[in-house]
PDB file of C-alpha atoms in Angstrom:
ATOM      1  CA  UNK X  69       8.651  16.983 -26.356  1.00 69.00           C
ATOM      2  CA  UNK X  70      12.318  18.138 -26.253  1.00 82.00           C
ATOM      3  CA  UNK X  71      14.593  18.058 -22.701  1.00 84.00           C
ATOM      4  CA  UNK X  72      14.556  21.746 -22.344  1.00 87.00           C
ATOM      5  CA  UNK X  73      10.939  22.507 -23.697  1.00 88.00           C
ATOM      6  CA  UNK X  74       9.582  20.024 -20.982  1.00 86.00           C
ATOM      7  CA  UNK X  75      12.350  22.247 -18.591  1.00 90.00           C
ATOM      8  CA  UNK X  76      10.909  25.237 -19.650  1.00 92.00           C
ATOM      9  CA  UNK X  77       6.803  23.785 -18.951  1.00 92.00           C
ATOM     10  CA  UNK X  78       8.645  22.538 -15.482  1.00 92.00           C
ATOM     11  CA  UNK X  79       9.855  26.182 -14.058  1.00 93.00           C
ATOM     12  CA  UNK X  80       6.692  27.733 -15.554  1.00 92.00           C
ATOM     13  CA  UNK X  81       4.814  24.710 -13.421  1.00 92.00           C
ATOM     14  CA  UNK X  82       7.290  25.776  -9.586  1.00 93.00           C
ATOM     15  CA  UNK X  83       7.452  29.788 -10.197  1.00 93.00           C
ATOM     16  CA  UNK X  84       3.566  29.694 -10.236  1.00 91.00           C
ATOM     17  CA  UNK X  85       2.825  27.450  -7.931  1.00 93.00           C
ATOM     18  CA  UNK X  86       6.225  28.267  -5.370  1.00 94.00           C
ATOM     19  CA  UNK X  87       4.018  31.245  -4.191  1.00 92.00           C
ATOM     20  CA  UNK X  88       0.992  29.400  -2.933  1.00 92.00           C
ATOM     21  CA  UNK X  89       2.828  26.263  -0.728  1.00 92.00           C
ATOM     22  CA  UNK X  90       4.881  29.776   0.386  1.00 93.00           C
ATOM     23  CA  UNK X  91       0.756  31.633   1.024  1.00 91.00           C
ATOM     24  CA  UNK X  92      -0.272  28.188   3.101  1.00 89.00           C
ATOM     25  CA  UNK X  93       2.502  27.627   5.533  1.00 89.00           C
ATOM     26  CA  UNK X  94       2.801  31.247   6.562  1.00 89.00           C
ATOM     27  CA  UNK X  95      -0.524  30.296   7.475  1.00 84.00           C
ATOM     28  CA  UNK X  96      -0.404  26.756   9.041  1.00 86.00           C
ATOM     29  CA  UNK X  97      -0.854  27.366  13.276  1.00 84.00           C
ATOM     30  CA  UNK X  98       2.828  26.344  15.329  1.00 86.00           C
ATOM     31  CA  UNK X  99       4.033  23.846  16.566  1.00 84.00           C
ATOM     32  CA  UNK X 100       2.704  21.690  18.280  1.00 82.00           C
ATOM     33  CA  UNK X 101      -0.450  24.068  18.735  1.00 84.00           C
ATOM     34  CA  UNK X 102      -3.253  21.738  19.616  1.00 84.00           C
ATOM     35  CA  UNK X 103      -6.976  23.604  18.816  1.00 80.00           C
ATOM     36  CA  UNK X 104      -9.162  20.648  20.176  1.00 79.00           C
ATOM     37  CA  UNK X 105     -11.521  19.553  21.229  1.00 88.00           C
ATOM     38  CA  UNK X 106     -11.613  16.486  19.015  1.00 89.00           C
ATOM     39  CA  UNK X 107      -8.351  14.212  20.027  1.00 88.00           C
ATOM     40  CA  UNK X 108      -9.959  15.622  24.190  1.00 91.00           C
ATOM     41  CA  UNK X 109     -13.355  13.699  23.294  1.00 93.00           C
ATOM     42  CA  UNK X 110     -11.889  11.017  21.775  1.00 93.00           C
ATOM     43  CA  UNK X 111      -9.167  10.074  23.783  1.00 92.00           C
ATOM     44  CA  UNK X 112     -12.138   9.704  26.456  1.00 93.00           C
ATOM     45  CA  UNK X 113     -14.806   7.745  24.712  1.00 94.00           C
ATOM     46  CA  UNK X 114     -12.345   5.401  22.508  1.00 94.00           C
ATOM     47  CA  UNK X 115     -11.953   2.388  24.851  1.00 94.00           C
ATOM     48  CA  UNK X 116     -15.844   2.330  26.375  1.00 94.00           C
ATOM     49  CA  UNK X 117     -17.284   2.865  23.286  1.00 94.00           C
ATOM     50  CA  UNK X 118     -15.487   0.960  20.869  1.00 94.00           C
ATOM     51  CA  UNK X 119     -13.308  -2.142  22.958  1.00 95.00           C
ATOM     52  CA  UNK X 120     -10.396  -0.469  22.079  1.00 94.00           C
ATOM     53  CA  UNK X 121      -6.771   0.896  23.326  1.00 92.00           C
ATOM     54  CA  UNK X 122      -5.820   2.468  19.564  1.00 93.00           C
ATOM     55  CA  UNK X 123      -6.949   5.607  19.155  1.00 94.00           C
ATOM     56  CA  UNK X 124      -5.882   6.562  15.437  1.00 93.00           C
ATOM     57  CA  UNK X 125      -6.873   3.205  14.197  1.00 94.00           C
ATOM     58  CA  UNK X 126     -10.655   4.227  15.891  1.00 94.00           C
ATOM     59  CA  UNK X 127     -11.063   7.246  14.535  1.00 94.00           C
ATOM     60  CA  UNK X 128      -9.032   6.008  10.417  1.00 93.00           C
ATOM     61  CA  UNK X 129     -11.492   2.386  10.264  1.00 94.00           C
ATOM     62  CA  UNK X 130     -14.495   3.660  12.846  1.00 94.00           C
ATOM     63  CA  UNK X 131     -15.236   7.274  13.575  1.00 93.00           C
ATOM     64  CA  UNK X 132     -14.577   8.408  10.158  1.00 92.00           C
ATOM     65  CA  UNK X 133     -14.004   5.296   8.497  1.00 92.00           C
ATOM     66  CA  UNK X 134     -15.609   6.188   5.324  1.00 92.00           C
ATOM     67  CA  UNK X 135     -13.050   8.566   4.857  1.00 94.00           C
ATOM     68  CA  UNK X 136     -10.327   5.579   4.470  1.00 93.00           C
ATOM     69  CA  UNK X 137     -12.021   4.128   2.202  1.00 93.00           C
ATOM     70  CA  UNK X 138     -11.949   7.148   0.141  1.00 92.00           C
ATOM     71  CA  UNK X 139      -8.550   6.908   0.551  1.00 91.00           C
ATOM     72  CA  UNK X 140      -8.217   3.581  -0.408  1.00 91.00           C
ATOM     73  CA  UNK X 141      -9.264   3.704  -2.887  1.00 92.00           C
ATOM     74  CA  UNK X 142      -7.665   6.071  -4.766  1.00 93.00           C
ATOM     75  CA  UNK X 143      -4.205   3.326  -3.786  1.00 92.00           C
ATOM     76  CA  UNK X 144      -6.525   1.082  -5.362  1.00 92.00           C
ATOM     77  CA  UNK X 145      -7.047   3.771  -8.369  1.00 93.00           C
ATOM     78  CA  UNK X 146      -3.373   4.157  -8.799  1.00 92.00           C
ATOM     79  CA  UNK X 147      -1.447   1.136  -8.836  1.00 92.00           C
ATOM     80  CA  UNK X 148      -4.504  -0.270 -11.450  1.00 90.00           C
ATOM     81  CA  UNK X 149      -3.594   2.823 -13.215  1.00 91.00           C
ATOM     82  CA  UNK X 150       0.026   1.893 -12.947  1.00 89.00           C
ATOM     83  CA  UNK X 151      -0.441  -1.377 -14.007  1.00 87.00           C
ATOM     84  CA  UNK X 152      -2.527  -0.589 -16.765  1.00 87.00           C
ATOM     85  CA  UNK X 153      -0.256   1.696 -18.528  1.00 86.00           C
ATOM     86  CA  UNK X 154       2.342  -0.633 -17.830  1.00 84.00           C
ATOM     87  CA  UNK X 155       1.109  -3.037 -19.197  1.00 79.00           C
ATOM     88  CA  UNK X 156      -0.708  -1.724 -22.174  1.00 75.00           C
ATOM     89  CA  UNK X 157       3.643   0.061 -23.086  1.00 72.00           C
ATOM     90  CA  UNK X 158       4.336  -3.957 -23.836  1.00 66.00           C
ATOM     91  CA  UNK X 159       4.007  -6.042 -26.020  1.00 57.00           C
ATOM     92  CA  UNK X 160       1.111  -8.415 -26.547  1.00 49.00           C
ATOM     93  CA  UNK X 161       3.249 -11.237 -26.324  1.00 48.00           C
ATOM     94  CA  UNK X 162       5.901 -11.301 -24.516  1.00 53.00           C
ATOM     95  CA  UNK X 163       9.182 -13.203 -23.133  1.00 50.00           C
ATOM     96  CA  UNK X 164       8.130 -16.015 -20.475  1.00 51.00           C
ATOM     97  CA  UNK X 165       9.658 -14.035 -17.186  1.00 50.00           C
ATOM     98  CA  UNK X 166      12.567 -17.201 -17.050  1.00 48.00           C
ATOM     99  CA  UNK X 167      13.490 -15.922 -20.335  1.00 50.00           C
ATOM    100  CA  UNK X 168      14.067 -12.102 -20.040  1.00 49.00           C
ATOM    101  CA  UNK X 169      15.736 -12.651 -16.693  1.00 50.00           C
ATOM    102  CA  UNK X 170      17.706 -14.765 -18.335  1.00 50.00           C
ATOM    103  CA  UNK X 171      18.150 -13.360 -21.123  1.00 46.00           C
ATOM    104  CA  UNK X 172      19.246  -9.661 -20.294  1.00 46.00           C
ATOM    105  CA  UNK X 173      21.136 -10.166 -17.350  1.00 48.00           C
ATOM    106  CA  UNK X 174      20.406  -9.495 -13.850  1.00 54.00           C
ATOM    107  CA  UNK X 175      22.811  -8.633 -11.919  1.00 57.00           C
ATOM    108  CA  UNK X 176      24.311 -10.919  -9.954  1.00 65.00           C
ATOM    109  CA  UNK X 177      24.197 -11.209  -6.128  1.00 70.00           C
ATOM    110  CA  UNK X 178      26.512 -12.757  -3.424  1.00 77.00           C
ATOM    111  CA  UNK X 179      26.422 -15.799  -1.788  1.00 79.00           C
ATOM    112  CA  UNK X 180      26.320 -12.389   1.817  1.00 82.00           C
ATOM    113  CA  UNK X 181      23.400 -10.927   0.512  1.00 80.00           C
ATOM    114  CA  UNK X 182      21.416 -13.942  -0.473  1.00 82.00           C
ATOM    115  CA  UNK X 183      21.612 -15.887   3.763  1.00 84.00           C
ATOM    116  CA  UNK X 184      20.897 -12.266   4.993  1.00 86.00           C
ATOM    117  CA  UNK X 185      18.007 -11.134   2.774  1.00 83.00           C
ATOM    118  CA  UNK X 186      16.164 -14.422   2.679  1.00 85.00           C
ATOM    119  CA  UNK X 187      16.386 -15.182   6.030  1.00 90.00           C
ATOM    120  CA  UNK X 188      15.277 -11.353   6.149  1.00 91.00           C
ATOM    121  CA  UNK X 189      11.985 -12.683   4.775  1.00 90.00           C
ATOM    122  CA  UNK X 190      10.095 -14.284   7.417  1.00 91.00           C
ATOM    123  CA  UNK X 191      11.171 -12.120   9.863  1.00 94.00           C
ATOM    124  CA  UNK X 192       9.832  -9.113   7.527  1.00 95.00           C
ATOM    125  CA  UNK X 193       6.122 -11.022   6.706  1.00 94.00           C
ATOM    126  CA  UNK X 194       5.716 -12.335  11.060  1.00 95.00           C
ATOM    127  CA  UNK X 195       6.586  -8.134  12.042  1.00 95.00           C
ATOM    128  CA  UNK X 196       4.048  -6.885   9.202  1.00 95.00           C
ATOM    129  CA  UNK X 197       1.564  -9.601   9.673  1.00 95.00           C
ATOM    130  CA  UNK X 198       2.180  -8.590  13.942  1.00 95.00           C
ATOM    131  CA  UNK X 199       1.263  -4.929  13.208  1.00 95.00           C
ATOM    132  CA  UNK X 200      -1.248  -5.344  10.689  1.00 94.00           C
ATOM    133  CA  UNK X 201      -2.492  -7.654  13.514  1.00 94.00           C
ATOM    134  CA  UNK X 202      -2.662  -5.430  16.467  1.00 94.00           C
ATOM    135  CA  UNK X 203      -3.742  -2.082  15.082  1.00 92.00           C
ATOM    136  CA  UNK X 204      -6.377  -1.999  17.077  1.00 93.00           C
ATOM    137  CA  UNK X 205      -4.045  -2.865  20.420  1.00 93.00           C
ATOM    138  CA  UNK X 206      -1.170  -1.123  19.560  1.00 92.00           C
ATOM    139  CA  UNK X 207      -0.150   1.188  17.580  1.00 91.00           C
ATOM    140  CA  UNK X 208       0.447   0.567  13.483  1.00 90.00           C
ATOM    141  CA  UNK X 209      -2.997  -0.899  11.745  1.00 92.00           C
ATOM    142  CA  UNK X 210      -2.910  -2.281   8.103  1.00 92.00           C
ATOM    143  CA  UNK X 211      -1.075   0.735   6.189  1.00 93.00           C
ATOM    144  CA  UNK X 212       1.970   0.394   7.860  1.00 94.00           C
ATOM    145  CA  UNK X 213       1.965  -3.383   7.978  1.00 95.00           C
ATOM    146  CA  UNK X 214       0.662  -4.037   4.654  1.00 94.00           C
ATOM    147  CA  UNK X 215       3.627  -1.512   3.425  1.00 94.00           C
ATOM    148  CA  UNK X 216       6.409  -4.179   5.942  1.00 95.00           C
ATOM    149  CA  UNK X 217       4.578  -7.348   4.224  1.00 94.00           C
ATOM    150  CA  UNK X 218       5.362  -6.216   0.403  1.00 92.00           C
ATOM    151  CA  UNK X 219       9.025  -5.993   2.088  1.00 92.00           C
ATOM    152  CA  UNK X 220       9.115 -10.014   2.204  1.00 89.00           C
ATOM    153  CA  UNK X 221       8.371  -9.896  -1.472  1.00 87.00           C
ATOM    154  CA  UNK X 222      11.046  -7.289  -2.340  1.00 87.00           C
ATOM    155  CA  UNK X 223      13.982  -8.913  -0.138  1.00 88.00           C
ATOM    156  CA  UNK X 224      13.083 -11.461  -2.727  1.00 86.00           C
ATOM    157  CA  UNK X 225      13.605 -10.263  -5.243  1.00 82.00           C
ATOM    158  CA  UNK X 226      16.951  -8.680  -4.336  1.00 82.00           C
ATOM    159  CA  UNK X 227      18.323 -11.548  -2.591  1.00 82.00           C
ATOM    160  CA  UNK X 228      18.096 -13.700  -5.212  1.00 74.00           C
ATOM    161  CA  UNK X 229      16.989 -13.438  -8.546  1.00 72.00           C
ATOM    162  CA  UNK X 230      12.974 -11.938 -10.687  1.00 72.00           C
ATOM    163  CA  UNK X 231      11.744 -15.442 -11.437  1.00 73.00           C
ATOM    164  CA  UNK X 232      12.136 -16.542  -7.748  1.00 76.00           C
ATOM    165  CA  UNK X 233       9.947 -13.140  -6.871  1.00 79.00           C
ATOM    166  CA  UNK X 234       7.689 -14.446  -9.938  1.00 79.00           C
ATOM    167  CA  UNK X 235       7.403 -17.512  -8.936  1.00 81.00           C
ATOM    168  CA  UNK X 236       6.251 -16.486  -5.075  1.00 78.00           C
ATOM    169  CA  UNK X 237       3.988 -13.530  -6.341  1.00 78.00           C
ATOM    170  CA  UNK X 238       2.273 -14.365  -9.287  1.00 84.00           C
ATOM    171  CA  UNK X 239       1.296 -11.631 -10.927  1.00 82.00           C
ATOM    172  CA  UNK X 240      -2.369 -12.881 -11.674  1.00 86.00           C
ATOM    173  CA  UNK X 241      -2.798 -13.724  -7.054  1.00 89.00           C
ATOM    174  CA  UNK X 242      -1.789 -10.031  -6.785  1.00 89.00           C
ATOM    175  CA  UNK X 243      -3.923  -8.817  -9.295  1.00 87.00           C
ATOM    176  CA  UNK X 244      -6.993 -11.353  -7.221  1.00 91.00           C
ATOM    177  CA  UNK X 245      -5.395  -9.749  -3.413  1.00 92.00           C
ATOM    178  CA  UNK X 246      -5.513  -6.140  -5.033  1.00 90.00           C
ATOM    179  CA  UNK X 247      -8.948  -6.720  -5.701  1.00 90.00           C
ATOM    180  CA  UNK X 248     -10.178  -8.470  -1.890  1.00 93.00           C
ATOM    181  CA  UNK X 249      -8.473  -6.528  -0.022  1.00 92.00           C
ATOM    182  CA  UNK X 250      -9.471  -2.612  -1.938  1.00 89.00           C
ATOM    183  CA  UNK X 251     -13.503  -5.053  -1.598  1.00 92.00           C
ATOM    184  CA  UNK X 252     -12.802  -6.323   1.659  1.00 93.00           C
ATOM    185  CA  UNK X 253     -13.128  -3.185   3.755  1.00 92.00           C
ATOM    186  CA  UNK X 254     -16.405  -1.238   0.792  1.00 92.00           C
ATOM    187  CA  UNK X 255     -17.936  -5.084   1.903  1.00 93.00           C
ATOM    188  CA  UNK X 256     -16.810  -4.217   6.041  1.00 93.00           C
ATOM    189  CA  UNK X 257     -19.938  -1.422   5.358  1.00 92.00           C
ATOM    190  CA  UNK X 258     -22.321  -3.627   4.149  1.00 93.00           C
ATOM    191  CA  UNK X 259     -22.463  -4.926   7.250  1.00 91.00           C
ATOM    192  CA  UNK X 260     -23.117  -2.386   9.192  1.00 90.00           C
ATOM    193  CA  UNK X 261     -26.972  -2.187   6.146  1.00 92.00           C
ATOM    194  CA  UNK X 262     -27.476  -5.397   6.977  1.00 92.00           C
ATOM    195  CA  UNK X 263     -28.073  -4.714  10.811  1.00 91.00           C
ATOM    196  CA  UNK X 264     -29.944  -2.016   9.550  1.00 91.00           C
ATOM    197  CA  UNK X 265     -27.234   0.346  10.666  1.00 92.00           C
ATOM    198  CA  UNK X 266     -25.889   3.099   9.076  1.00 92.00           C
ATOM    199  CA  UNK X 267     -23.147   2.066   6.568  1.00 93.00           C
ATOM    200  CA  UNK X 268     -19.460   1.121   8.255  1.00 92.00           C
ATOM    201  CA  UNK X 269     -21.669   0.978  11.553  1.00 93.00           C
ATOM    202  CA  UNK X 270     -19.607  -1.081  14.361  1.00 94.00           C
ATOM    203  CA  UNK X 271     -22.204  -3.963  14.691  1.00 93.00           C
ATOM    204  CA  UNK X 272     -20.040  -6.916  15.632  1.00 93.00           C
ATOM    205  CA  UNK X 273     -19.742  -7.776  19.145  1.00 94.00           C
ATOM    206  CA  UNK X 274     -16.915  -5.208  20.898  1.00 94.00           C
ATOM    207  CA  UNK X 275     -15.456  -8.127  22.584  1.00 93.00           C
ATOM    208  CA  UNK X 276     -13.367  -6.676  26.076  1.00 92.00           C
ATOM    209  CA  UNK X 277     -10.260  -3.682  25.387  1.00 90.00           C
ATOM    210  CA  UNK X 278      -7.102  -5.170  25.184  1.00 88.00           C
ATOM    211  CA  UNK X 279      -7.863  -8.320  23.267  1.00 92.00           C
ATOM    212  CA  UNK X 280      -7.329  -9.652  20.158  1.00 91.00           C
ATOM    213  CA  UNK X 281     -10.162 -10.200  19.689  1.00 91.00           C
ATOM    214  CA  UNK X 282     -11.921  -6.355  19.604  1.00 93.00           C
ATOM    215  CA  UNK X 283     -13.440  -3.482  18.279  1.00 94.00           C
ATOM    216  CA  UNK X 284     -16.028  -5.176  15.860  1.00 94.00           C
ATOM    217  CA  UNK X 285     -15.410  -3.788  12.614  1.00 94.00           C
ATOM    218  CA  UNK X 286     -12.486  -1.814  13.236  1.00 95.00           C
ATOM    219  CA  UNK X 287      -9.510  -4.931  12.794  1.00 94.00           C
ATOM    220  CA  UNK X 288     -11.340  -6.433  10.408  1.00 94.00           C
ATOM    221  CA  UNK X 289     -11.204  -3.479   7.680  1.00 94.00           C
ATOM    222  CA  UNK X 290      -8.170  -2.909   8.785  1.00 94.00           C
ATOM    223  CA  UNK X 291      -6.497  -6.936   7.521  1.00 94.00           C
ATOM    224  CA  UNK X 292      -8.620  -5.231   4.803  1.00 94.00           C
ATOM    225  CA  UNK X 293      -6.861  -2.466   4.059  1.00 94.00           C
ATOM    226  CA  UNK X 294      -3.472  -4.372   4.629  1.00 95.00           C
ATOM    227  CA  UNK X 295      -3.560  -6.632   2.351  1.00 94.00           C
ATOM    228  CA  UNK X 296      -4.761  -3.963  -0.294  1.00 94.00           C
ATOM    229  CA  UNK X 297      -1.970  -2.223   0.806  1.00 94.00           C
ATOM    230  CA  UNK X 298       0.517  -5.155   0.070  1.00 94.00           C
ATOM    231  CA  UNK X 299      -0.775  -5.841  -2.393  1.00 94.00           C
ATOM    232  CA  UNK X 300      -0.905  -3.018  -3.690  1.00 93.00           C
ATOM    233  CA  UNK X 301       2.881  -2.167  -3.494  1.00 93.00           C
ATOM    234  CA  UNK X 302       3.899  -5.041  -5.033  1.00 92.00           C
ATOM    235  CA  UNK X 303       1.794  -5.467  -7.793  1.00 91.00           C
ATOM    236  CA  UNK X 304       4.016  -2.269  -9.037  1.00 90.00           C
ATOM    237  CA  UNK X 305       6.850  -3.514  -8.292  1.00 87.00           C
ATOM    238  CA  UNK X 306       5.837  -6.231 -10.265  1.00 86.00           C
ATOM    239  CA  UNK X 307       4.985  -4.176 -13.308  1.00 86.00           C
ATOM    240  CA  UNK X 308       8.635  -1.959 -12.817  1.00 86.00           C
ATOM    241  CA  UNK X 309       9.903  -5.316 -12.498  1.00 82.00           C
ATOM    242  CA  UNK X 310       8.338  -7.319 -16.158  1.00 80.00           C
ATOM    243  CA  UNK X 311       8.502  -3.079 -17.573  1.00 80.00           C
ATOM    244  CA  UNK X 312      12.458  -2.926 -17.179  1.00 76.00           C
ATOM    245  CA  UNK X 313      12.925  -7.263 -18.461  1.00 73.00           C
ATOM    246  CA  UNK X 314      10.819  -5.510 -21.690  1.00 69.00           C
ATOM    247  CA  UNK X 315      12.922  -2.533 -21.989  1.00 67.00           C
ATOM    248  CA  UNK X 316      16.101  -4.404 -22.254  1.00 63.00           C
ATOM    249  CA  UNK X 317      15.016  -6.430 -24.189  1.00 60.00           C
ATOM    250  CA  UNK X 318      14.330  -4.005 -26.671  1.00 61.00           C
ATOM    251  CA  UNK X 319      18.040  -2.270 -26.288  1.00 56.00           C
ATOM    252  CA  UNK X 320      16.312   0.324 -24.355  1.00 54.00           C
ATOM    253  CA  UNK X 321      18.971   1.174 -20.617  1.00 50.00           C
TER     254      UNK X 321
END
């Protein structure tokens, strides 16, 4: 399809979608309007019922945990779809990462960028782990912490070479981590069924509000999501980098 045909299709779709978006925005409540009463109720019951001090995390991983499970599998399906499409578009027999990286001239990085980037890897990973692990105590959670953890891997690539990135992020390990993270959240729900309660029911000991080991199944599900998000973003980056090297090998940029 030519660029002109693509532009024409985009314009037709935009003209049809724009009125619907404007209509929807005009129907929104004024900024700051709160109809209630769910937020008020949750602010009163979260601490005594779930022993966590972060209401948002309690809602995401407990009160509406089934919705979050669906959102996580949307991300999982998107990551898997990108990986399958990019892998299928490449030739079956690809060069080794070292040969591809060396053959197609990765941009050189200065010593200052390498030192600064590599020096930030450790603190970035620690911040990501802290935000994910304390998501039920302070603002944060698995989604936010997972993105920061993936950023730590990105810094390895930005401050070094693709080969170094592949060494610390082997594709097989990332694939397994993505599956374990997505499946781990679903497995947490099975604990409720095993205890004779509803799926995703919070059946583990709740502990003391404000402590790291509190909230029952909430921190467990939270860390499973952190693993899935971090592995998902790293996997997408890996696949795009592989695709870039493959295109360069064919003389396409």
